[in-house]
Tab-separated table of C-alpha atoms and ligand atoms in Angstrom:
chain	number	residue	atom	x	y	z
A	97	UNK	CA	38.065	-18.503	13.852
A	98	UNK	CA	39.496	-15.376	14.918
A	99	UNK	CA	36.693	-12.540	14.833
A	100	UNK	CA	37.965	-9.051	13.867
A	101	UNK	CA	35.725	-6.963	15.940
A	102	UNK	CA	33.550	-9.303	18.515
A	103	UNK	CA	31.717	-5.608	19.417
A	104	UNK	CA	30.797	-5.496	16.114
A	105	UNK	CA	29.379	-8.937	15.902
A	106	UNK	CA	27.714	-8.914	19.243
A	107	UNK	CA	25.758	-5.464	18.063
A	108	UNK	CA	24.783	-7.439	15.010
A	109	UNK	CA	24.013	-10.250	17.408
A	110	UNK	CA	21.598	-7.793	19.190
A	111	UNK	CA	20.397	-6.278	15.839
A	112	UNK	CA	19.322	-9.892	14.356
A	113	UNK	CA	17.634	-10.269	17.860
A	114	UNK	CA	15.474	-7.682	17.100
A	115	UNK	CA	14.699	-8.281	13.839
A	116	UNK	CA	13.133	-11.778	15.124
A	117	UNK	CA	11.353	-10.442	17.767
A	118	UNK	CA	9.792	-7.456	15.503
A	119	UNK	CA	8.612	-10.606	13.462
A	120	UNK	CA	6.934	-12.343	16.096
A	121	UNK	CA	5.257	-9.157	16.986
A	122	UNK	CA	4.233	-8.241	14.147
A	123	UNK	CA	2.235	-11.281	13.438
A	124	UNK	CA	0.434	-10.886	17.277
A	125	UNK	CA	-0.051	-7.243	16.672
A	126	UNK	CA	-1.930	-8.505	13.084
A	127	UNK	CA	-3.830	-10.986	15.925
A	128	UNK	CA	-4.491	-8.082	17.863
A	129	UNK	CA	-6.150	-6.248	14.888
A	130	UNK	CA	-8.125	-8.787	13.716
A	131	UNK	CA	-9.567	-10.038	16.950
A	132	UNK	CA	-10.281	-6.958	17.985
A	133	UNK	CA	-7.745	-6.305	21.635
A	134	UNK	CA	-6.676	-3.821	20.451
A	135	UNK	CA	-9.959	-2.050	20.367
A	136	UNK	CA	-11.200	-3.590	23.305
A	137	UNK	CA	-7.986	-3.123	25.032
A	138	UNK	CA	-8.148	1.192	24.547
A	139	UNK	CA	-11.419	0.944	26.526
A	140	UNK	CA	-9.408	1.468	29.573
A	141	UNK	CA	-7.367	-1.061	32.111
A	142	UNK	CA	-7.908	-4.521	31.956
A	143	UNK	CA	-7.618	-8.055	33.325
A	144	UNK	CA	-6.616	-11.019	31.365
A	145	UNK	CA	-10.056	-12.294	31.816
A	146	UNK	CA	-11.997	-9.142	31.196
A	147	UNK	CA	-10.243	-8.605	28.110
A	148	UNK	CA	-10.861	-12.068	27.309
A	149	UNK	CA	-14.762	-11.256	27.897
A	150	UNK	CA	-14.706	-7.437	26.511
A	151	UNK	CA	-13.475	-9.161	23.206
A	152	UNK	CA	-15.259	-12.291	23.237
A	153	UNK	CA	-11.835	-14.406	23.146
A	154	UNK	CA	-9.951	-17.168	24.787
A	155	UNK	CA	-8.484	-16.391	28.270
A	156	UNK	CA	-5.565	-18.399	27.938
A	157	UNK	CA	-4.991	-17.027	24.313
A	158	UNK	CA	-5.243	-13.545	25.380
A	159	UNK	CA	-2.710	-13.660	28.539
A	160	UNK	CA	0.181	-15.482	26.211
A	161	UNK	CA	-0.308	-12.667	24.129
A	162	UNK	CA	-0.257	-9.785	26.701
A	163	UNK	CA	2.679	-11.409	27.893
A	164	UNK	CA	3.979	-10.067	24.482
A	165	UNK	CA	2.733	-7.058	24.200
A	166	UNK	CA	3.961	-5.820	27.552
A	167	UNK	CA	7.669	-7.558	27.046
A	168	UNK	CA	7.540	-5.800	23.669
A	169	UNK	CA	6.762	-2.314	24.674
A	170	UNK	CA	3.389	-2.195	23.308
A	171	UNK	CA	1.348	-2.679	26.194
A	172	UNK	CA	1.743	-1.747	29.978
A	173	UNK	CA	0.983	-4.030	33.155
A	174	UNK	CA	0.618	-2.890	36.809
A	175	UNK	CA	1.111	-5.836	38.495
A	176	UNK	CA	-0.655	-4.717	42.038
A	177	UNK	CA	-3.839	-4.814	40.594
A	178	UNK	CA	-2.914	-7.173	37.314
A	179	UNK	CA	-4.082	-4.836	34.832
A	180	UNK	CA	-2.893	-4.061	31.719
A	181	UNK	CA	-3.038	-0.807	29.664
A	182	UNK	CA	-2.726	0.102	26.193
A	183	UNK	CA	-1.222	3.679	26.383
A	184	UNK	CA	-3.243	6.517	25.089
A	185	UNK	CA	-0.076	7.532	23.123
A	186	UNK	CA	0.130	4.382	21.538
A	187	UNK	CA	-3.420	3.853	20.613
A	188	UNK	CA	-3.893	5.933	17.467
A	189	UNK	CA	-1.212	3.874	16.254
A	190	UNK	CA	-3.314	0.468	16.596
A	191	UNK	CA	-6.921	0.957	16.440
A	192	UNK	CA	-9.469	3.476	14.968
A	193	UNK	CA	-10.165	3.503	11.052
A	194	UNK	CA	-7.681	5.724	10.307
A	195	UNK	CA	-4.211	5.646	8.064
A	196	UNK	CA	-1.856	6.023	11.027
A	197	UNK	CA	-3.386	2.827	12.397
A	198	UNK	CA	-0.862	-0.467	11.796
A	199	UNK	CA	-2.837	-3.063	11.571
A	200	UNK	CA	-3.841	-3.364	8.329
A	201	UNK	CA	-0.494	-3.521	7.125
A	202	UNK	CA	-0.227	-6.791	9.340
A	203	UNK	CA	-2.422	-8.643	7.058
A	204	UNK	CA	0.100	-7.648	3.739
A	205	UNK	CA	2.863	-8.993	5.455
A	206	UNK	CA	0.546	-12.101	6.725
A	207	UNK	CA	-0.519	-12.418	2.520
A	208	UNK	CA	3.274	-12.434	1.662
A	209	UNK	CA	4.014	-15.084	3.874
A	210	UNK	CA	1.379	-16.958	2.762
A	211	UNK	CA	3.108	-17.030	-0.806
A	212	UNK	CA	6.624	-17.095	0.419
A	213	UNK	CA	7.288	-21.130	-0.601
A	214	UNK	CA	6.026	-19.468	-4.321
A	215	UNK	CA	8.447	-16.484	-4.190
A	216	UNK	CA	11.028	-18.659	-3.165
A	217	UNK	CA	10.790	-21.051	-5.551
A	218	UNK	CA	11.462	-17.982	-8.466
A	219	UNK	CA	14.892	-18.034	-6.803
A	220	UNK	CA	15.915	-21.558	-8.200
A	221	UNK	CA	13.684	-21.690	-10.891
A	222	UNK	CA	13.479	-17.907	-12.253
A	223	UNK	CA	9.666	-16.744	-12.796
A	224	UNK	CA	7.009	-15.397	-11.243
A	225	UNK	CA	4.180	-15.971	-8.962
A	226	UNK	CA	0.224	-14.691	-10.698
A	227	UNK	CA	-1.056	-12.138	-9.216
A	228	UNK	CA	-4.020	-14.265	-8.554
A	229	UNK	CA	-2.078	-16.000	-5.735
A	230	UNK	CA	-1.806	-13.167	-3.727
A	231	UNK	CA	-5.561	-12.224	-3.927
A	232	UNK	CA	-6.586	-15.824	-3.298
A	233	UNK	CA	-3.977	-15.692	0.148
A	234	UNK	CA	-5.218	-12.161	0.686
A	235	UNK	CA	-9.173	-13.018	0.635
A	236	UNK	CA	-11.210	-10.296	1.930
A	237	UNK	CA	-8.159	-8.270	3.261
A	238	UNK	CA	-7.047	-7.563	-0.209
A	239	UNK	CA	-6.263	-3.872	-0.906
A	240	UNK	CA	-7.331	-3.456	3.164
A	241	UNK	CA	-3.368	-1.542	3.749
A	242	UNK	CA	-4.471	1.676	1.183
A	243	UNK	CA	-8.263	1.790	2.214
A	244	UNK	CA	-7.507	3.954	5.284
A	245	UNK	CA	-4.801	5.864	3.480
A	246	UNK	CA	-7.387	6.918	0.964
A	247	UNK	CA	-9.679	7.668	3.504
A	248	UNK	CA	-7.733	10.382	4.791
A	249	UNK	CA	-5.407	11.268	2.023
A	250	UNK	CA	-7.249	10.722	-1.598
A	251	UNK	CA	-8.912	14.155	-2.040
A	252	UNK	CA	-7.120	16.645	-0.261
A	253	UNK	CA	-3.573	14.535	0.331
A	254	UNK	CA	-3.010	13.157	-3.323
A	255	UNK	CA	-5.273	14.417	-5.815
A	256	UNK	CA	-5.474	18.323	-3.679
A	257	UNK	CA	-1.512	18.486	-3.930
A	258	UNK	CA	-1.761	18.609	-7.726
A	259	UNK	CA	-2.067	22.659	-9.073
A	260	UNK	CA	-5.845	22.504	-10.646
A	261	UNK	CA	-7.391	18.924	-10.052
A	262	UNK	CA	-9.781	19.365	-7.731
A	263	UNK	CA	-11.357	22.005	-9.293
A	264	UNK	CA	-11.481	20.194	-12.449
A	265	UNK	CA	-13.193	17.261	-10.733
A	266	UNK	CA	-15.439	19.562	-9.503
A	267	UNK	CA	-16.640	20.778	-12.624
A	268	UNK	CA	-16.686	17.635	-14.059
A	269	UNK	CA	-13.956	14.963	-15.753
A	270	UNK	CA	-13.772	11.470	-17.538
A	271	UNK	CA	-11.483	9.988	-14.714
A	272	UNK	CA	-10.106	6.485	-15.393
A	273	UNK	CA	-7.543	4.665	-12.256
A	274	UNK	CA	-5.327	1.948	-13.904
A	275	UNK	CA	-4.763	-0.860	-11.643
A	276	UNK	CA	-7.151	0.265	-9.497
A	277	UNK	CA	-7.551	-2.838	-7.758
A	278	UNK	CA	-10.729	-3.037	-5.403
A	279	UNK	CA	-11.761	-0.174	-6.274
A	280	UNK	CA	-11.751	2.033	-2.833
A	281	UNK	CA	-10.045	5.057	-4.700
A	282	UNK	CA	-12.591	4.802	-7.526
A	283	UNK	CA	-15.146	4.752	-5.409
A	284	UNK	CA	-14.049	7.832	-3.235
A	285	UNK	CA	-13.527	10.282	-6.098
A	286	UNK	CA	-17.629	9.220	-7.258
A	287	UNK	CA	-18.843	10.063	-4.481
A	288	UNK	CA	-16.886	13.455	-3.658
A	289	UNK	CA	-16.973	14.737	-7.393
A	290	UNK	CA	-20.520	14.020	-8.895
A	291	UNK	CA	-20.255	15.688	-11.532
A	292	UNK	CA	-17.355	13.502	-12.988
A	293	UNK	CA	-17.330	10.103	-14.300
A	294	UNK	CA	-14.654	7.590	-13.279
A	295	UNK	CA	-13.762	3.869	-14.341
A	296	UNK	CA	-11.401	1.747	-12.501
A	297	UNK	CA	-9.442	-0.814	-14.402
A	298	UNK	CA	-7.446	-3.850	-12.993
A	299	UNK	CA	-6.494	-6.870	-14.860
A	300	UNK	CA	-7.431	-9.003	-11.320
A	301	UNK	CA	-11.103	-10.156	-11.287
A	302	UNK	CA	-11.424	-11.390	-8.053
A	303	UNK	CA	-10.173	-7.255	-7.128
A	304	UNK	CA	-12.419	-5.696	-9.635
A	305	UNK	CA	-15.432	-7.999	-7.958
A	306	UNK	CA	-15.014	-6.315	-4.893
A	307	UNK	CA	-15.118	-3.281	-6.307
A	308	UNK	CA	-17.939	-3.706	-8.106
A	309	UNK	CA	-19.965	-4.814	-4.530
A	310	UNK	CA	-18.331	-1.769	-3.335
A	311	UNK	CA	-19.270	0.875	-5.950
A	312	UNK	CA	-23.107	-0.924	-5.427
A	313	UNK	CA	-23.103	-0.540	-1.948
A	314	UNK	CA	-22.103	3.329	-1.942
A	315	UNK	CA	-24.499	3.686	-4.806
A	316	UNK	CA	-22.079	5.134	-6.939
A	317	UNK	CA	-23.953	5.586	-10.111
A	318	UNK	CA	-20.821	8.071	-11.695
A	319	UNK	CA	-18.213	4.839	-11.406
A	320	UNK	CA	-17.751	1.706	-13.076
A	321	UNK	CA	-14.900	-1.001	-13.228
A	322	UNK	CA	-13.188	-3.185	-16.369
A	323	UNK	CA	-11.668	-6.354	-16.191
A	324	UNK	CA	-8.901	-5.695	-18.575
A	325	UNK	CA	-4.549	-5.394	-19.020
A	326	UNK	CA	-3.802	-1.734	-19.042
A	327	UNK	CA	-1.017	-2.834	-21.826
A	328	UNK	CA	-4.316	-3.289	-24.480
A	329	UNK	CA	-5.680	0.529	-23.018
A	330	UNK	CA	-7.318	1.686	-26.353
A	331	UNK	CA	-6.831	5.352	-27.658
A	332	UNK	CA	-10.388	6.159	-27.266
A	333	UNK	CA	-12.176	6.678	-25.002
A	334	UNK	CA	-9.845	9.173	-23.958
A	335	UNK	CA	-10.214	10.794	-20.415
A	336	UNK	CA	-9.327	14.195	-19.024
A	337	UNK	CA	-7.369	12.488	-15.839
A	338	UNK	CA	-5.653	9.253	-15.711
A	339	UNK	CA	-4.743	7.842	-12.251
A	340	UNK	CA	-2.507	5.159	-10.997
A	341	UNK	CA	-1.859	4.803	-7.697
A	342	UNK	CA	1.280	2.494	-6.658
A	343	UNK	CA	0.521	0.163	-9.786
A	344	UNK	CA	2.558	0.897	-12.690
A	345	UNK	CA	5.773	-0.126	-11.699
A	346	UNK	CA	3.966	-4.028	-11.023
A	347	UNK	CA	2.902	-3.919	-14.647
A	348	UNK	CA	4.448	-6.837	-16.830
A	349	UNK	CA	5.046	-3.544	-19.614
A	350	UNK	CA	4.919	-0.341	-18.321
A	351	UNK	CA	6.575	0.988	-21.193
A	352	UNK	CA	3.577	-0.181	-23.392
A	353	UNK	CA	1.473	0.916	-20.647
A	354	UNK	CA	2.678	4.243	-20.206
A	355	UNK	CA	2.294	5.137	-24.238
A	356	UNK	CA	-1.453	3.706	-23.974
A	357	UNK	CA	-1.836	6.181	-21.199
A	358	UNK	CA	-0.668	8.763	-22.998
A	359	UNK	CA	-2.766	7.800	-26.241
A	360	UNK	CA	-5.638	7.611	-23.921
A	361	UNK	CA	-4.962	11.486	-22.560
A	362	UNK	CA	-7.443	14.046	-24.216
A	363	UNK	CA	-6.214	17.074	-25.040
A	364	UNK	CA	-5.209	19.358	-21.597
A	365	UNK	CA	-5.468	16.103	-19.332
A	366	UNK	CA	-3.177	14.936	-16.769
A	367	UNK	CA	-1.712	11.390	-15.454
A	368	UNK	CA	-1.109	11.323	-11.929
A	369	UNK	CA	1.379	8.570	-11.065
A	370	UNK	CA	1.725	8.123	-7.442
A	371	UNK	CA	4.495	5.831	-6.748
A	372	UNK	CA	7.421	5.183	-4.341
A	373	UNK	CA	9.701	7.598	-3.521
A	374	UNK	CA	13.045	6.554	-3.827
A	375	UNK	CA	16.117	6.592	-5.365
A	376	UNK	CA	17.245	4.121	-8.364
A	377	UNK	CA	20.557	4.128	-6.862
A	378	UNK	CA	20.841	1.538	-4.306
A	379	UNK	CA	23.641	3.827	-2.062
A	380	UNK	CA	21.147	6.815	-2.364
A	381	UNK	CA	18.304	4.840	-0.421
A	382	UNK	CA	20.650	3.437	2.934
A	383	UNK	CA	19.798	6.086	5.010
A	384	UNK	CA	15.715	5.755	4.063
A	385	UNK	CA	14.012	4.220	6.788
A	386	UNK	CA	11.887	2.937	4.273
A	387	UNK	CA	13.858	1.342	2.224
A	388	UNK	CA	14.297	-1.806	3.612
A	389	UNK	CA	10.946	-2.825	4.154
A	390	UNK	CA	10.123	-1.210	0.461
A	391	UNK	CA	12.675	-3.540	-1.165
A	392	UNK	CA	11.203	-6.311	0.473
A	393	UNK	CA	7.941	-5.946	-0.343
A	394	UNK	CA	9.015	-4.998	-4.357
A	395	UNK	CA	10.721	-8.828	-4.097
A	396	UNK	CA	7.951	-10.629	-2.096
A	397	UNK	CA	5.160	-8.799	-4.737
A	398	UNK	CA	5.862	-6.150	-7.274
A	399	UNK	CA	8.872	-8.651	-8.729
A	400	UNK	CA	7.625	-12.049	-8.646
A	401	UNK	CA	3.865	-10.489	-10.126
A	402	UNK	CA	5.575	-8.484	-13.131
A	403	UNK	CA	7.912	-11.495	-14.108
A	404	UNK	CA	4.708	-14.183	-13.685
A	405	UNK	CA	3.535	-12.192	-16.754
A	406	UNK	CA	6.288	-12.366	-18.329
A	407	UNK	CA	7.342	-8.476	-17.588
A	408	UNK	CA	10.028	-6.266	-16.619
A	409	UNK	CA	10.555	-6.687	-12.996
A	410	UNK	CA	10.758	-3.380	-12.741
A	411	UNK	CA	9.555	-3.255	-9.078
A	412	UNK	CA	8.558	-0.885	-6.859
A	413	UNK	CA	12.431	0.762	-6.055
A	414	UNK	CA	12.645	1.525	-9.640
A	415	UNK	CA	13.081	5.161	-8.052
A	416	UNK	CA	12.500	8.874	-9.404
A	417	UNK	CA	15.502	8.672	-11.996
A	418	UNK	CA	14.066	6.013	-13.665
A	419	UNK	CA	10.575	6.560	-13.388
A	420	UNK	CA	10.707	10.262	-14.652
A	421	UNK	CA	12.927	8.904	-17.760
A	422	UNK	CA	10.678	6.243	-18.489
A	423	UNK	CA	7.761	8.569	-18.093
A	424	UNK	CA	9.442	11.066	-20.581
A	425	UNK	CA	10.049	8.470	-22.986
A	426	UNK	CA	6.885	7.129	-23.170
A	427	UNK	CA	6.340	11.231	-24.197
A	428	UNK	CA	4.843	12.745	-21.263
A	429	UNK	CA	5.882	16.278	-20.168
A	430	UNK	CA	7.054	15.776	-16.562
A	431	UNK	CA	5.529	19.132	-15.232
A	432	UNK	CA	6.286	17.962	-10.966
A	433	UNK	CA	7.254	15.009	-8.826
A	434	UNK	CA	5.195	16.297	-5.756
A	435	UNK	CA	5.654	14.539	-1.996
A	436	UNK	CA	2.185	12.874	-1.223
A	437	UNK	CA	1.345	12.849	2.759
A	438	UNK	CA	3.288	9.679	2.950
A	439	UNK	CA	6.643	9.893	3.152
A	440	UNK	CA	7.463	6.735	0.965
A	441	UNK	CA	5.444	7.875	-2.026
A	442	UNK	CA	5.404	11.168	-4.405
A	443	UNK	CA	3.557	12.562	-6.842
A	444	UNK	CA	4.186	12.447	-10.634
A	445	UNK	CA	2.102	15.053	-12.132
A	446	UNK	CA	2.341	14.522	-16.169
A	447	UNK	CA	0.880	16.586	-19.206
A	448	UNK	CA	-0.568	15.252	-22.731
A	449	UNK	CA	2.482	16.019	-24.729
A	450	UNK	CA	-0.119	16.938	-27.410
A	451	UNK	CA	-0.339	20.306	-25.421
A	452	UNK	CA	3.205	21.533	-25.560
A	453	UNK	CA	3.461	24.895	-27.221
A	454	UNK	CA	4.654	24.072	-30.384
B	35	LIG	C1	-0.040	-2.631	-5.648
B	35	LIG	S1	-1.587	-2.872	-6.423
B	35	LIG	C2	-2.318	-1.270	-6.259
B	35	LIG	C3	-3.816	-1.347	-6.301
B	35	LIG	C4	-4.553	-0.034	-6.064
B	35	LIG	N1	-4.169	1.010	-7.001
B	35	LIG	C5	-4.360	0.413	-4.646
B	35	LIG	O1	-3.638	1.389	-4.423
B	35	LIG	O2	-4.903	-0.203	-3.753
B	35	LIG	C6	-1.171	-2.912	-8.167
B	35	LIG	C7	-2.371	-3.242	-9.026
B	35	LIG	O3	-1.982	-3.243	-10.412
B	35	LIG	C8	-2.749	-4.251	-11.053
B	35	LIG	N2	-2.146	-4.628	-12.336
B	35	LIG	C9	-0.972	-5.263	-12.531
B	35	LIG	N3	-0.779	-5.471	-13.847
B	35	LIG	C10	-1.854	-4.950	-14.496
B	35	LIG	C11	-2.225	-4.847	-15.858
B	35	LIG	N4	-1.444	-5.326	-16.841
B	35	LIG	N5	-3.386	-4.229	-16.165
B	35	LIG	C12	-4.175	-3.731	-15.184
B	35	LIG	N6	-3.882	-3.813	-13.874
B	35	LIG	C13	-2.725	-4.399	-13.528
B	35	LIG	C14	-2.760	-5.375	-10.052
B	35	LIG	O4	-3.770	-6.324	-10.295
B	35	LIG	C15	-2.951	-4.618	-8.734
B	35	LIG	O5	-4.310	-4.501	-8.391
């Protein structure tokens, strides 16, 4: 067969290439996080075998897998005095407790492989894959990719961006996060605003379990957490702020959802919908370096958990077009779609329509 432009093949040839190896690496850098060479490896210039003993690991392990990391670009290796170095520049990016650190995100792509056979079955057969999957693959590194983000970002980055929340907190709110899955958010906003009250709510027990060891452990005496579908919300109580942070657009009915909210709003309160920030045109998201990975994760999770119940699929690229019409339908007054400090999500910020000036 006659190719039309072998440059443009081989390029793709060399793109593909990459693709593969970024897999491969990504799975050793999530072996690198969870052993802990990555944090034994910033201590300063190492041997194979003193690595192996600074981190308590198999030498032969740990040299296949610096053989990686230097051939990758991750690592450096002198190889006068057979030491290897993880670059000062490249160590925020791959150790410390922080949101700019990786390696948590390793262990949400290792839980999505874990379910892939699932996922992939939904292609031949239609339906989903329970949510309850994913926790049971994810064990104790479910909800581990946002901890560090809210860490950082929660109180000044998300909730700080919106015109007159924080002071509100500080004087004192009913709070409730839907889908607040284990809880970290929840558990944040009790501690830094005492005066407020705040329940989390996820439909996923084994999530709202470790919440619940969480909240005890911080003593958090202002938070509690509800089994429960955010589809059967109830009107009262009602709270003063309503959360949801990157979970309403994995609901099975998030149009349902989204009226409960607003039933649940009391007078003057405000939902805060952090979500993705894209487009819900396809040709509008190309040049996103985001996108990509996004779309994949909204198959591999958002999809396949909204359809096991029987939902929407609406998934997490249903973008801002969508997402503010469905939010104004459901009868909210979109007052802002704020950028959050992540570039891939925004900021809904949403009024009780009950307070328009009639
Ligand atoms: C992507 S996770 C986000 C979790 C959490 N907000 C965070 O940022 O870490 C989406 C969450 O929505 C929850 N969820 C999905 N459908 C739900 C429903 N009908 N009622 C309550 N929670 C639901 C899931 O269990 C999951 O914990």
């Amino acid at each position: 067969m006659e190719i039309a432009d072998a440059d443009r093949t081989r390029a793709f040839g060399a793109r593909l290439l990459e693709l593969l190896t970024g897999n491969v690496l990504t799975m050793l850098i999530g072996i690198g996080h969870r052993t802990g060479l990555f944090e034994a490896a910033a201590r300063g210039p190492v041997t194979s075998g003193e690595l192996a003993v600074r981190a308590g690991l198999a030498e032969r392990y740990v040299r296949e897998w610096l053989g990686a990391m230097v051939t990758g670009g991750i690592m450096e290796y002198d190889p006068t005095s057979e030491r290897y170095e993880l670059p000062p520049e490249h160590a925020p990016l791959l150790t410390g407790a922080t949101a700019s650190n990786i390696g948590p995100a390793t262990g949400s792509m290792r839980t999505l492989a874990a379910v892939l056979p699932q996922v992939e079955r939904c292609f031949v057969d239609g339906g989903g894959v329970p949510i309850a999957e994913f926790a049971a693959a994810a064990g104790d590194g479910l909800g581990e990719s946002w901890r560090h983000v809210y860490d950082e970002h929660l109180v000044d980055g998300f909730l700080g961006r919106v015109p007159g929340l924080l002071d509100r907190l500080r004087a004192g709110a009913h709070v409730l996060d839907l889908g607040c899955g284990t809880g970290h958010a929840i558990n944040l906003m009790a501690r830094a605003f005492p005066r407020s009250t705040f329940t989390g709510l996820d439909v996923a027990a084994d999530a709202i379990a470790q919440a619940e060891t969480e909240r005890a452990a911080m003593g958090a005496l202002n938070a509690k957490f509800l089994v429960a579908d955010a589809a059967r919300l109830a009107p009262e109580p009602t709270f003063d702020v309503i959360t949801a942070f990157d979970a309403i657009h994995d609901q099975a009915d998030p149009e349902t959802v989204l009226r409960r909210v607003r039933d649940a709003l009391a007078p003057g309160g405000v939902f805060v919908m952090v979500d993705a920030k894209f487009s819900s045109n396809l040709e509008e998201n190309i040049a996103n370096p985001y996108a990509p990975m996004c779309y994949g994760i909204s198959l591999l999770f958002c999809v396949p958990t909204s359809l096991a119940g029987g939902g929407a699929g609406l998934g997490a690229m249903w973008g801002q077009e969508r997402a503010t019409a469905m939010l104004t339908d459901a009868g909210f007054t979109v007052e802002a779609v704020l950028d959050s400090p992540r570039p891939q999500n925004c900021i809904y910020v949403c009024a009780n329509p009950a307070d328009a000036p009639g």
